[in-house]
Coordinates of C-alpha atoms and ligand atoms in Angstrom, one line a residue:
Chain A
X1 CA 35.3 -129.0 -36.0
X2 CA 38.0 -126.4 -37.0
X3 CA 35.5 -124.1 -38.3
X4 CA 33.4 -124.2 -35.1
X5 CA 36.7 -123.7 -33.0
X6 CA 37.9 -120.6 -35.5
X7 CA 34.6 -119.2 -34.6
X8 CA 34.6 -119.6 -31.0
X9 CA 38.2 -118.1 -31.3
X10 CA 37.2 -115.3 -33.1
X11 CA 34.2 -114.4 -30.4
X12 CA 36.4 -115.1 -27.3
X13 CA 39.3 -113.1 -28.7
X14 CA 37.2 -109.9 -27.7
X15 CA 37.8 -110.8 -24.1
X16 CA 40.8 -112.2 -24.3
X17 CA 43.0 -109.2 -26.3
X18 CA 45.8 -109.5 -24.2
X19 CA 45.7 -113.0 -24.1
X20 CA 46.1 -115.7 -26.1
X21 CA 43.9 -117.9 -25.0
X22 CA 45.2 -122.5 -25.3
X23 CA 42.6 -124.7 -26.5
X24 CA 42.3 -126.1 -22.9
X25 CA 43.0 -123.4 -20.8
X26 CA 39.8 -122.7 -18.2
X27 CA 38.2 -119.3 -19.4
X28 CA 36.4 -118.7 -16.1
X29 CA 39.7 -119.0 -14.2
X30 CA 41.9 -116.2 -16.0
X31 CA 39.7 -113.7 -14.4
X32 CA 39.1 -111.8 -17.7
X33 CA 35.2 -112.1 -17.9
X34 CA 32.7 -110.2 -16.2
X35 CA 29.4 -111.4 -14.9
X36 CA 27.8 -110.6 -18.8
X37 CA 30.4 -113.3 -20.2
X38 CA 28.0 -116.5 -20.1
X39 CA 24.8 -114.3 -21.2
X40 CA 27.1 -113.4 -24.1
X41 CA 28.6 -116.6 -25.0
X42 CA 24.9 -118.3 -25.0
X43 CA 23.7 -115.8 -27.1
X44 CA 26.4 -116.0 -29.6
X45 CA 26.7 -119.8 -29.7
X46 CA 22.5 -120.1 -29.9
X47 CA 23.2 -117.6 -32.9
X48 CA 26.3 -118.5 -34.9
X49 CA 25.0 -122.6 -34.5
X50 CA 21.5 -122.2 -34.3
X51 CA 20.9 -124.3 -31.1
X52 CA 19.3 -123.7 -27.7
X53 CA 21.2 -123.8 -24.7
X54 CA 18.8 -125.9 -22.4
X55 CA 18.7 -125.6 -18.6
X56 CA 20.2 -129.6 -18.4
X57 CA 23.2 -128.1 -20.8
X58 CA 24.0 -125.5 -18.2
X59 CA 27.3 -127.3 -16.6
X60 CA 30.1 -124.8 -16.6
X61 CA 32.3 -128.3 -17.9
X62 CA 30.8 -127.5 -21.2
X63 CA 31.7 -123.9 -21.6
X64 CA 35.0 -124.2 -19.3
X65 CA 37.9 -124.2 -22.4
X66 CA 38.2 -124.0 -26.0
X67 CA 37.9 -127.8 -27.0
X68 CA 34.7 -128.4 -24.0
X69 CA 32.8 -125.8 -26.1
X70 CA 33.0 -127.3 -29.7
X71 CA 32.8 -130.5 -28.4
X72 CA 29.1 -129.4 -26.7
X73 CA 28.2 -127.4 -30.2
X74 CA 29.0 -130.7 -32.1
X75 CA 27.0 -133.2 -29.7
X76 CA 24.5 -130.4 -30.3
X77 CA 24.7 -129.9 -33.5
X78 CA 24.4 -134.0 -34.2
X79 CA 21.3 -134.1 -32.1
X80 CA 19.7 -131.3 -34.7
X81 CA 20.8 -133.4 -37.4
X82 CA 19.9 -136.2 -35.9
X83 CA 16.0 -135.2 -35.5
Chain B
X1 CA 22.4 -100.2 -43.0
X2 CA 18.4 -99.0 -43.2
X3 CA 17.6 -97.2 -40.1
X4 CA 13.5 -96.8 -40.3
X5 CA 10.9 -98.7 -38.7
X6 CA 9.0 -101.2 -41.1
X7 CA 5.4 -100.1 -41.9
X8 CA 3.9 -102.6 -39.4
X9 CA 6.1 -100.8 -36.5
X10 CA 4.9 -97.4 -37.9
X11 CA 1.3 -98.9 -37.7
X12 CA 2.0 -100.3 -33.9
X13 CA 3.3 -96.9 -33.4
X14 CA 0.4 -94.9 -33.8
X15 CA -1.8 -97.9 -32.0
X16 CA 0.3 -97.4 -28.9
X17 CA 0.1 -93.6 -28.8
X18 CA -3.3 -93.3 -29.4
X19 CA -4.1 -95.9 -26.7
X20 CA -1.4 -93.6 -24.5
X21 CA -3.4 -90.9 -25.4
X22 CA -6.9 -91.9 -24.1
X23 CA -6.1 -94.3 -21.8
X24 CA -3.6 -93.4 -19.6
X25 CA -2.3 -90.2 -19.9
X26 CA -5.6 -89.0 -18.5
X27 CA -5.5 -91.2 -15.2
X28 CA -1.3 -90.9 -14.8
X29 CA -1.9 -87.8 -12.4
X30 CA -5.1 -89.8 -10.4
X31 CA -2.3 -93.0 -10.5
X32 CA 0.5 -91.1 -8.9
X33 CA -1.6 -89.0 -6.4
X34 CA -3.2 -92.4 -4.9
X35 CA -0.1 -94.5 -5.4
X36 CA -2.0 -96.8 -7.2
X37 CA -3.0 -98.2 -11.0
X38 CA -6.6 -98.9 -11.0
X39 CA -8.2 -102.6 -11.7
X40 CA -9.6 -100.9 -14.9
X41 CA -6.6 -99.6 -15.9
X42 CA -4.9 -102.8 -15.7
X43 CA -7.5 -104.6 -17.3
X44 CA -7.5 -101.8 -20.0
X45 CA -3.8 -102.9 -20.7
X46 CA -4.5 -105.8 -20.3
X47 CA -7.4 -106.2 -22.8
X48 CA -5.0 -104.6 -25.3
X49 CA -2.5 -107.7 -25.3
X50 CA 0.1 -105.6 -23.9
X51 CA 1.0 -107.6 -20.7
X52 CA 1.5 -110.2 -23.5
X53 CA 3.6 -108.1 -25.4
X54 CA 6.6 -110.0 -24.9
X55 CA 5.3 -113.5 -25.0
X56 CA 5.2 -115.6 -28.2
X57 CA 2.0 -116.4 -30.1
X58 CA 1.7 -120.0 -29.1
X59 CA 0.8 -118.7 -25.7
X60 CA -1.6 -116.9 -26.8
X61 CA 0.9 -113.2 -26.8
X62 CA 1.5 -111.0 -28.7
X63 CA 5.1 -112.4 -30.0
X64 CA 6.4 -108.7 -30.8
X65 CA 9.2 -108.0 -31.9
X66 CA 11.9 -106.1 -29.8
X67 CA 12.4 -102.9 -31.3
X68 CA 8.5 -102.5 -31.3
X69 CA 8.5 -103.8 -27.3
X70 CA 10.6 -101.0 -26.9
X71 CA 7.8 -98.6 -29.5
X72 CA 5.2 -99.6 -27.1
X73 CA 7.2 -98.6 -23.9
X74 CA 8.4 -96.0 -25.0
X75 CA 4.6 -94.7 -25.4
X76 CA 3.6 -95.8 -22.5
X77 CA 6.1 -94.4 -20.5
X78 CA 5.3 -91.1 -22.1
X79 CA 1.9 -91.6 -20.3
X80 CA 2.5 -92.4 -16.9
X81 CA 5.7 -94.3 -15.4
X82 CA 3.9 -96.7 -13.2
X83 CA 1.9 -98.4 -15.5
X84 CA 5.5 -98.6 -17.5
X85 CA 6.8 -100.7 -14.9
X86 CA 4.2 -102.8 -14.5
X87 CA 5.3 -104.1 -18.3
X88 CA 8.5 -104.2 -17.2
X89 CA 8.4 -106.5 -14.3
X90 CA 5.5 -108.8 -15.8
X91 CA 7.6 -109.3 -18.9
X92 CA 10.5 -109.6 -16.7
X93 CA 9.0 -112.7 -15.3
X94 CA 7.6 -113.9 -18.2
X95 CA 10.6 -114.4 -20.0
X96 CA 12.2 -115.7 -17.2
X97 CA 9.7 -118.7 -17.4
X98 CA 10.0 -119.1 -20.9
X99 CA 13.8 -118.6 -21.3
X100 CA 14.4 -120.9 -18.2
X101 CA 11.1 -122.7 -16.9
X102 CA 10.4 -126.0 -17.7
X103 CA 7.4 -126.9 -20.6
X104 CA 5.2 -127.5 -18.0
X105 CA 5.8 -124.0 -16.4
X106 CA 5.9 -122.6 -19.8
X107 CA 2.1 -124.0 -20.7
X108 CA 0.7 -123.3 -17.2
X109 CA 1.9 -119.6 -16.7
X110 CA 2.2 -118.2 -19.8
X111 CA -0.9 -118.5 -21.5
X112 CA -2.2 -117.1 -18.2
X113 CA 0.6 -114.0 -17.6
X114 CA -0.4 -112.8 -22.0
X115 CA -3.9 -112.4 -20.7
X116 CA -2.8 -110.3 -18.0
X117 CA -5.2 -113.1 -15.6
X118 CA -1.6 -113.3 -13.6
X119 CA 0.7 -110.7 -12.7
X120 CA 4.6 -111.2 -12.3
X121 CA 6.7 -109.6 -9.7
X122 CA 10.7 -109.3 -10.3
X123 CA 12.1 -109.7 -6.3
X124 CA 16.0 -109.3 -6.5
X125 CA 16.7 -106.6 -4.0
X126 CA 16.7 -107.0 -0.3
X127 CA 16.5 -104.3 2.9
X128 CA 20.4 -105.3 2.8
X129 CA 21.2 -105.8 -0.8
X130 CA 20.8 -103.5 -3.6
X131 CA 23.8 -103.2 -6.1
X132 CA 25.9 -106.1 -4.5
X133 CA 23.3 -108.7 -6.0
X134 CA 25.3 -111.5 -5.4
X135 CA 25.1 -110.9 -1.6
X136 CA 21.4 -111.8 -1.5
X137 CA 20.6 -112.9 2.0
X138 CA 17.6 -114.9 1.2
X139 CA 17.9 -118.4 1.8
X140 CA 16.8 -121.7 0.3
X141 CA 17.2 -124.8 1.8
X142 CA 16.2 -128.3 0.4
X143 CA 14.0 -130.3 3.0
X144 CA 12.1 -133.3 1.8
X145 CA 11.8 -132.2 -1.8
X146 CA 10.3 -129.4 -1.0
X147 CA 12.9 -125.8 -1.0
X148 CA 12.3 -123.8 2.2
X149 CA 12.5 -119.9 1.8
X150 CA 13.3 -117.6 4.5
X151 CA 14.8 -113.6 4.0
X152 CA 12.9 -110.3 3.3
X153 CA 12.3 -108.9 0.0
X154 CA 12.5 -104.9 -0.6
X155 CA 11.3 -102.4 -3.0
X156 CA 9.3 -105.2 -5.4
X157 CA 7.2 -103.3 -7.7
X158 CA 3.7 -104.3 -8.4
X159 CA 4.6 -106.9 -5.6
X160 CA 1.2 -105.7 -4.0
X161 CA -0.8 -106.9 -6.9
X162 CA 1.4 -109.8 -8.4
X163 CA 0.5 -113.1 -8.1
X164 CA 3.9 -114.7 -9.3
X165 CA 6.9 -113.6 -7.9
X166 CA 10.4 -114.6 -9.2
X167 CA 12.9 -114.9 -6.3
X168 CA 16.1 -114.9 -5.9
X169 CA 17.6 -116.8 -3.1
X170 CA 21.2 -118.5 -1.9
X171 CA 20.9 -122.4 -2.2
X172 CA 24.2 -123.4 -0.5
X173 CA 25.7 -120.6 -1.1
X174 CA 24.7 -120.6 -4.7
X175 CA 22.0 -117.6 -6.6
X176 CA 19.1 -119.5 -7.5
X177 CA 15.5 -118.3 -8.8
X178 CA 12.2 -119.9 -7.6
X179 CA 9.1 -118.6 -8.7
X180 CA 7.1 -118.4 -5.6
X181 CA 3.3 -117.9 -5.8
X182 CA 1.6 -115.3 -4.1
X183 CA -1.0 -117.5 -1.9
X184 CA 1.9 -120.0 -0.6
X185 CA 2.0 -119.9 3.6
X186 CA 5.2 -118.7 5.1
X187 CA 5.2 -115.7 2.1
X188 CA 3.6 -111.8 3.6
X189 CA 3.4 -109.1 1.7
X190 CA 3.6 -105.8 3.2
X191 CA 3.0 -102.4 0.3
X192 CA 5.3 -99.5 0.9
X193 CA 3.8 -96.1 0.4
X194 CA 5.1 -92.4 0.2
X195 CA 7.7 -93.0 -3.0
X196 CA 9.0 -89.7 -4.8
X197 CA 8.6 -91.2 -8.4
X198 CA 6.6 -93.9 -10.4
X199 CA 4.6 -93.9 -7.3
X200 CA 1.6 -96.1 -8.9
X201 CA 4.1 -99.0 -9.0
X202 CA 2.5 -100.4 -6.3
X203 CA 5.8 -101.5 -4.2
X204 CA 6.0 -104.0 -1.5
X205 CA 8.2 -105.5 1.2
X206 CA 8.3 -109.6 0.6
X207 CA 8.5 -111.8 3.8
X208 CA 9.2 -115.1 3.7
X209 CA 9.0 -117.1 7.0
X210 CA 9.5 -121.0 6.6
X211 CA 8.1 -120.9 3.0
X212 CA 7.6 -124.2 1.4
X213 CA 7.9 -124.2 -2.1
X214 CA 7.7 -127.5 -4.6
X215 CA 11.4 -128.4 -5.4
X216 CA 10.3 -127.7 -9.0
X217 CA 9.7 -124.3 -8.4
X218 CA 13.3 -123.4 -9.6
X219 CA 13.6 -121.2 -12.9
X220 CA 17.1 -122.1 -14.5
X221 CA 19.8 -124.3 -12.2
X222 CA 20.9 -124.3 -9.1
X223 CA 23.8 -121.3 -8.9
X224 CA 22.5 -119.5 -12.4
X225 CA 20.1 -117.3 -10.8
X226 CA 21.8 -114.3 -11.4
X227 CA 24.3 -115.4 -14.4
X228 CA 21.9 -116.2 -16.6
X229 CA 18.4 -115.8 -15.2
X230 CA 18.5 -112.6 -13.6
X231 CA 20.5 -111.4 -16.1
X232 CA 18.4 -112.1 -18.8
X233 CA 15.3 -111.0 -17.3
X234 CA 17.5 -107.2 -16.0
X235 CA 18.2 -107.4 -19.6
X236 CA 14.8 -106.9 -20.8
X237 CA 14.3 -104.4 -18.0
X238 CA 16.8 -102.2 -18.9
X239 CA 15.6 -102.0 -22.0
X240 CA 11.9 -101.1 -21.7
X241 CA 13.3 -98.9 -18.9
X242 CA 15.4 -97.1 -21.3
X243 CA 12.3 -96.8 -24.0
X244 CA 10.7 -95.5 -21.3
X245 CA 12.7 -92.9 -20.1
X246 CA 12.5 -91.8 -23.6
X247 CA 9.0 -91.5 -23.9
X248 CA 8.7 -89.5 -20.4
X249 CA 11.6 -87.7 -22.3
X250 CA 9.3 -87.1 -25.0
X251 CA 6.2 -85.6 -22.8
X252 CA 8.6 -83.0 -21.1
X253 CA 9.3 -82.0 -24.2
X254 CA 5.9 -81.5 -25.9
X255 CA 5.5 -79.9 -22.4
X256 CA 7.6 -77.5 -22.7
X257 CA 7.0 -76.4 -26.3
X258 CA 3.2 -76.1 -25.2
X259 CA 4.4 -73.6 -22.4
X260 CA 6.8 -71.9 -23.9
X261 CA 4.7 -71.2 -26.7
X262 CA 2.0 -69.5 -24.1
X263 CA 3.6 -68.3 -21.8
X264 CA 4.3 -64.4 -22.3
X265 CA 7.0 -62.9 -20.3
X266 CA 9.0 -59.4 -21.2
X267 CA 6.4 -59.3 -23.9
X268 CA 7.3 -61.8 -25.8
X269 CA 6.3 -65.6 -25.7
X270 CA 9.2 -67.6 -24.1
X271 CA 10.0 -70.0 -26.7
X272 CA 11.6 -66.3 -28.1
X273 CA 13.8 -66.4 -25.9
X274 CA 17.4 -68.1 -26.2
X275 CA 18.1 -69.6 -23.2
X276 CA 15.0 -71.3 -23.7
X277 CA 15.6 -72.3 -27.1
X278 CA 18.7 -73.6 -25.7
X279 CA 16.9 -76.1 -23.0
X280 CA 14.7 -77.3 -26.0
X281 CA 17.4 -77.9 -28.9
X282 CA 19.1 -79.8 -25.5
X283 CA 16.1 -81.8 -25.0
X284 CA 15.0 -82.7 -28.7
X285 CA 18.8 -83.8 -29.7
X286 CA 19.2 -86.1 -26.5
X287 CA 15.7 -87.5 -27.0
X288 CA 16.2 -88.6 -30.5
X289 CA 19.8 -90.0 -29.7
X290 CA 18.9 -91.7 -27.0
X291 CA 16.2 -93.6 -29.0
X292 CA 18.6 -94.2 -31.6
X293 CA 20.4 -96.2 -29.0
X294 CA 17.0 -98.1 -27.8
X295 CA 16.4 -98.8 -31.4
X296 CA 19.8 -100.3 -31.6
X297 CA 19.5 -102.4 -28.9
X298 CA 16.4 -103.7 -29.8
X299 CA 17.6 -104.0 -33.3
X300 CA 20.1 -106.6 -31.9
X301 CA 18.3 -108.1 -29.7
X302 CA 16.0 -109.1 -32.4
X303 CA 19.1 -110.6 -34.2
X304 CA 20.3 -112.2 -31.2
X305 CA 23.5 -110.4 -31.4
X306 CA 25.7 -110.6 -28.3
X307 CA 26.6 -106.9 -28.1
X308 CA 22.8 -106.4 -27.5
X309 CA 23.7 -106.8 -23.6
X310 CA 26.3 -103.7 -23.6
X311 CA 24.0 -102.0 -26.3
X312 CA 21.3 -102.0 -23.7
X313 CA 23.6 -101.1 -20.6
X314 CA 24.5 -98.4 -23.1
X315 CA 21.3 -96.9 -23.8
X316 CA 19.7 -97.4 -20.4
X317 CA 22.2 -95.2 -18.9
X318 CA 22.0 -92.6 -21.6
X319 CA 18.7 -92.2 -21.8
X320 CA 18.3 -91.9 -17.9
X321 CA 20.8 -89.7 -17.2
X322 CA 19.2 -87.1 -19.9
X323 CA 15.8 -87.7 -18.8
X324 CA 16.9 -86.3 -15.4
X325 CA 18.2 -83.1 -17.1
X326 CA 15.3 -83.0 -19.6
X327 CA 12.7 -82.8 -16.9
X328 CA 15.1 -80.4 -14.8
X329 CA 14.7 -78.3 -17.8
X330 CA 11.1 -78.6 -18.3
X331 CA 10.3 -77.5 -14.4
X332 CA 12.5 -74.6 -14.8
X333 CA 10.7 -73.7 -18.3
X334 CA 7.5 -74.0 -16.3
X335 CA 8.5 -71.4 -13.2
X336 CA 6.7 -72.1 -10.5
X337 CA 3.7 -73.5 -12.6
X338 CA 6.2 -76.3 -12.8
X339 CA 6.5 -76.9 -8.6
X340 CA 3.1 -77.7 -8.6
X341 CA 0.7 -80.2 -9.6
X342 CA -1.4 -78.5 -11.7
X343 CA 1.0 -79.3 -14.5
X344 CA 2.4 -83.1 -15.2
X345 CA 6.2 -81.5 -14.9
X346 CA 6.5 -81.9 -11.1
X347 CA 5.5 -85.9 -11.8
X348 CA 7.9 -85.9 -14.3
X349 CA 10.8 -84.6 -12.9
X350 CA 10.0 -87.0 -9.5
X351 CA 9.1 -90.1 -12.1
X352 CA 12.9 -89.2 -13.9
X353 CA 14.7 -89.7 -10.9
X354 CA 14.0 -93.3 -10.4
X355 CA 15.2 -94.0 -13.5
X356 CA 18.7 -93.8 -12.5
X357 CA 18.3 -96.1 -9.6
X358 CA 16.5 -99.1 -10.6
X359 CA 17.8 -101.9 -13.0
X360 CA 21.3 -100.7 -12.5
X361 CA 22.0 -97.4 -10.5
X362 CA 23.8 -94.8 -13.0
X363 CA 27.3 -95.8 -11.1
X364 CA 27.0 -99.4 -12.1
X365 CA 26.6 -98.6 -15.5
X366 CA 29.3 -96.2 -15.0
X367 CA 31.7 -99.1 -13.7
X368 CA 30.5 -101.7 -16.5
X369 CA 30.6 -99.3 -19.2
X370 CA 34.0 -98.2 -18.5
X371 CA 35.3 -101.6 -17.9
X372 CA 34.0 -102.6 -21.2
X373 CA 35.8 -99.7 -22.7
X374 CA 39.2 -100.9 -21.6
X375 CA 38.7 -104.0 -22.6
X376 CA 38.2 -103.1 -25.9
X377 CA 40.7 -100.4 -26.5
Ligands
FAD401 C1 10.8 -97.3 -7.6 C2 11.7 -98.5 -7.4 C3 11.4 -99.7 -7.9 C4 12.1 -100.8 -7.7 N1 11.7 -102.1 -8.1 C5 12.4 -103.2 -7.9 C6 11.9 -104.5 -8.2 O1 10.9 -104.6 -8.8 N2 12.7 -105.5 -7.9 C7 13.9 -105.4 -7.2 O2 14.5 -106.5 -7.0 N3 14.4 -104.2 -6.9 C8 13.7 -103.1 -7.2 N4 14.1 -101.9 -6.8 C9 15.4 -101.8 -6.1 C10 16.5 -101.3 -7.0 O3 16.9 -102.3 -7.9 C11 17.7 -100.9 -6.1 O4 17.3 -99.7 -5.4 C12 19.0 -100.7 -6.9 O5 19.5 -101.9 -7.3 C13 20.1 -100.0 -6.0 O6 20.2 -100.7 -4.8 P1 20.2 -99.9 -3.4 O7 19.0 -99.0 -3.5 O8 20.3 -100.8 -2.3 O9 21.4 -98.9 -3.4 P2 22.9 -99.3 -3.0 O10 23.4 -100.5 -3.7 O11 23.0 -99.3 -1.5 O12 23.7 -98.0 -3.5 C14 23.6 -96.8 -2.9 C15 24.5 -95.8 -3.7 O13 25.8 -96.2 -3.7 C16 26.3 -96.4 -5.0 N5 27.2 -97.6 -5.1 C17 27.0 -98.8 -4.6 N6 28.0 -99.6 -4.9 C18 28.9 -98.9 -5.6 C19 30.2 -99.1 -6.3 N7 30.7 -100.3 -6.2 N8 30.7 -98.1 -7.0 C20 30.2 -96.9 -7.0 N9 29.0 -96.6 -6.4 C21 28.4 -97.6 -5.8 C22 25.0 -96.6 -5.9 O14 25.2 -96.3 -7.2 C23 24.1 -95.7 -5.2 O15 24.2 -94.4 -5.6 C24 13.4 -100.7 -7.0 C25 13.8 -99.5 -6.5 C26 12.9 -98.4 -6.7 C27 13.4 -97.1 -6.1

């Protein structure tokens, strides 16, 4: 779980220079992201956790803070184990 | 780091060019003249696998990597720009469906689009709405299961041909994309004529009146049409765009050390002369750096690297902005042999123009790109 969150951290932090961002603060509301940011974030959390964002996973709840995103890569993550 | 394309790329390479070559570069002038890609043509491509260039294996494409997507647009578009866009909007669509359609979209259409037996059309912009995206006029509404369309497309190219059409609409206020198909009632299609440049792309005003479509006919959610959908799919456009601004790039170019070779003026062939010299070393260094940046971005887009999106903002503007001077160059290389349409220059020079309109104009980029600097500086 930390390691998933350090990585997450480490991604965001390009957007967030200025800021530091709280485990549960809302990302879309700080106004720092443009309209790339989710294209981006998919991209690197298909990469860096080998999963695939599916259309039913697209709720903004799981991408909103810090802790909603490792929480969706670890339900994801279980499922590829679970298979 | 390696920069060098594998051996199969180099292989691929030399297929597309030679198919350039003797397939299109000798109809490009008949293409833009009647504002039209023939049948034949098409079906040439399409016999080729190259309108299933971009789709995976298992639907019968021809699963190629990025960087060589961008190879074979590149070559194309030093043929003739039209028939470029026609890969670029198909594949647009295509991976649209597979990104974002459901498995039962994915099995019907795809198998169908690698073929080249369907055509896809990319239909964003409206008479209203160009840059502003997210002020798309069109509107959806849900009516007993079924999603009712009404709003006027603009500027849809090969949207006189295609038989898909990816849509973007405003379902309560939110972006959404339906693929709508070209035979459903309540959709017209009216071709525009009389463009300056790429003018085989076969463009067309979209009408849709009261058009039912299935509630499944939704690509991605409700409210990511343009976050993720659109995106993706401008993504890809952007990047065969840029490859193929290099390519046309690439044919002013050859054109102009042809002329300037034979052409005698003073005395003395041109190519002798400075200023000239000057116009080519211009056009040979932007050339190559600008498909250093395609390469790039296709280079991380085949790693799935999450740069690959600026990379490719990057590049497309580059390599359109040049193209524009390259083929300003290559008319005034030509004199006045270069205002007419004797010579390819002219088509050039109008084809380069477009470039820095569609997918993006050059200001967009110019307002992303700069953001993006800020941000990380
Ligand atoms: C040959 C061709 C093919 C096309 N194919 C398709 C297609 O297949 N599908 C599709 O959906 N669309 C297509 N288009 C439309 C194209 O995407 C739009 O033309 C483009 O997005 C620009 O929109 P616009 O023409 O409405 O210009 P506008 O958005 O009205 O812009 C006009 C000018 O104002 C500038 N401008 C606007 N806003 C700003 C700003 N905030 N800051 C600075 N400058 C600004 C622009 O850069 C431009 O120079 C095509 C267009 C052409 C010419």
């Amino acid at each position: 779980m930390e390691e998933i969150k350090g990585k997450i951290k480490v991604f965001l932090s390009r957007f967030f220079r200025k800021h530091e961002l709280g485990d549960d603060e809302n990302i879309f509301e700080l106004g720092f992201v443009n309209s790339l940011f989710a294209m981006q974030l998919i991209m690197f959390l298909e990469k860096e956790f080998s999963i695939r964002v599916e259309n039913k996973d697209m709720d903004l709840n799981n991408f909103k803070t810090i802790n909603s995103t490792v929480s969706f890569i670890e339900s994801k993550m279980n499922l590829v184990e679970a298979k | 780091m390696k920069i060098e394309l594998s051996s199969e790329q180099k292989i691929i390479k030399d297929q597309f060019k030679e198919f350039t070559d003797k397939e299109i570069i000798p109809y490009a002038k008949q293409n833009d003249y009647e504002e039209t890609v023939s049948k034949e043509l098409i079906c040439k491509v399409a016999e080729k696998g190259y309108l299933g260039s971009m789709i995976p294996k298992e639907y019968g494409g021809m699963g190629l990597d990025m960087v060589s997507i961008g190879i074979l647009n590149e070559e194309i578009g030093r043929g003739c720009s039209s028939v470029r866009s026609l890969l670029t909007v198909h594949g647009m669509v295509a991976l649209a469906i597979l990104r974002w359609g459901d498995k039962k979209k994915r099995d019907y259409w795809l198998p169908k689009m690698a073929k080249g037996e369907v055509i896809g059309a990319f239909a964003l912009t409206e008479p209203e709405v160009g840059s502003d995206a997210k002020s798309v006029k069109t509107n959806a509404l849900l009516e007993n299961n079924q999603y009712v369309l009404n709003g006027t497309k603009k500027w849809t190219t090969m949207g006189q041909i295609a038989d898909i059409f990816l849509v973007f609409a405003q379902c309560d206020g939110k972006p959404t994309a339906f693929l709508v198909e070209r035979s459903t009632p309540g959709f017209s299609i009216q071709p525009i004529k009389g463009l300056l440049g790429a003018r085989a792309s076969m463009i067309a005003e979209l009408k849709f009146e009261d058009c039912h479509v299935p509630e499944d006919s939704i690509i991605g959610t409700v409210g990511t049409g343009l976050t993720h959908v659109a995106l993706s799919s401008l993504d890809y456009g952007r990047y065969t765009i840029a490859c193929g601004c290099v390519g046309l790039g690439q044919a002013c170019l050859e054109a102009s050390i042809r002329y300037s070779r034979k052409r005698k003026q003073f005395g003395a062939p041109l190519r002798q002369n400075q200023l000239i010299q000057k116009m080519i070393t211009e056009m040979f260094v932007d050339i190559k750096a600008a498909r250093l940046l395609c390469y790039n971005a296709g280079y991380l887009k085949d790693v799935g690297d999450p740069d690959s999106i600026m990379e490719t903002w990057n590049a497309k503007y580059f390599a359109s902005k040049i193209v524009n001077k390259i083929s300003s160059d290559t008319v005034q290389i030509h004199g006045a042999n270069g205002c007419c349409s004797d010579y390819p220059v002219e088509r050039y020079f109008r084809d380069a123009r477009i470039n820095e309109i569609i997918e993006g104009t050059t200001q967009m980029h110019e307002v992303l790109i700069a953001t993006n600097a800020f941000r990380n500086y």
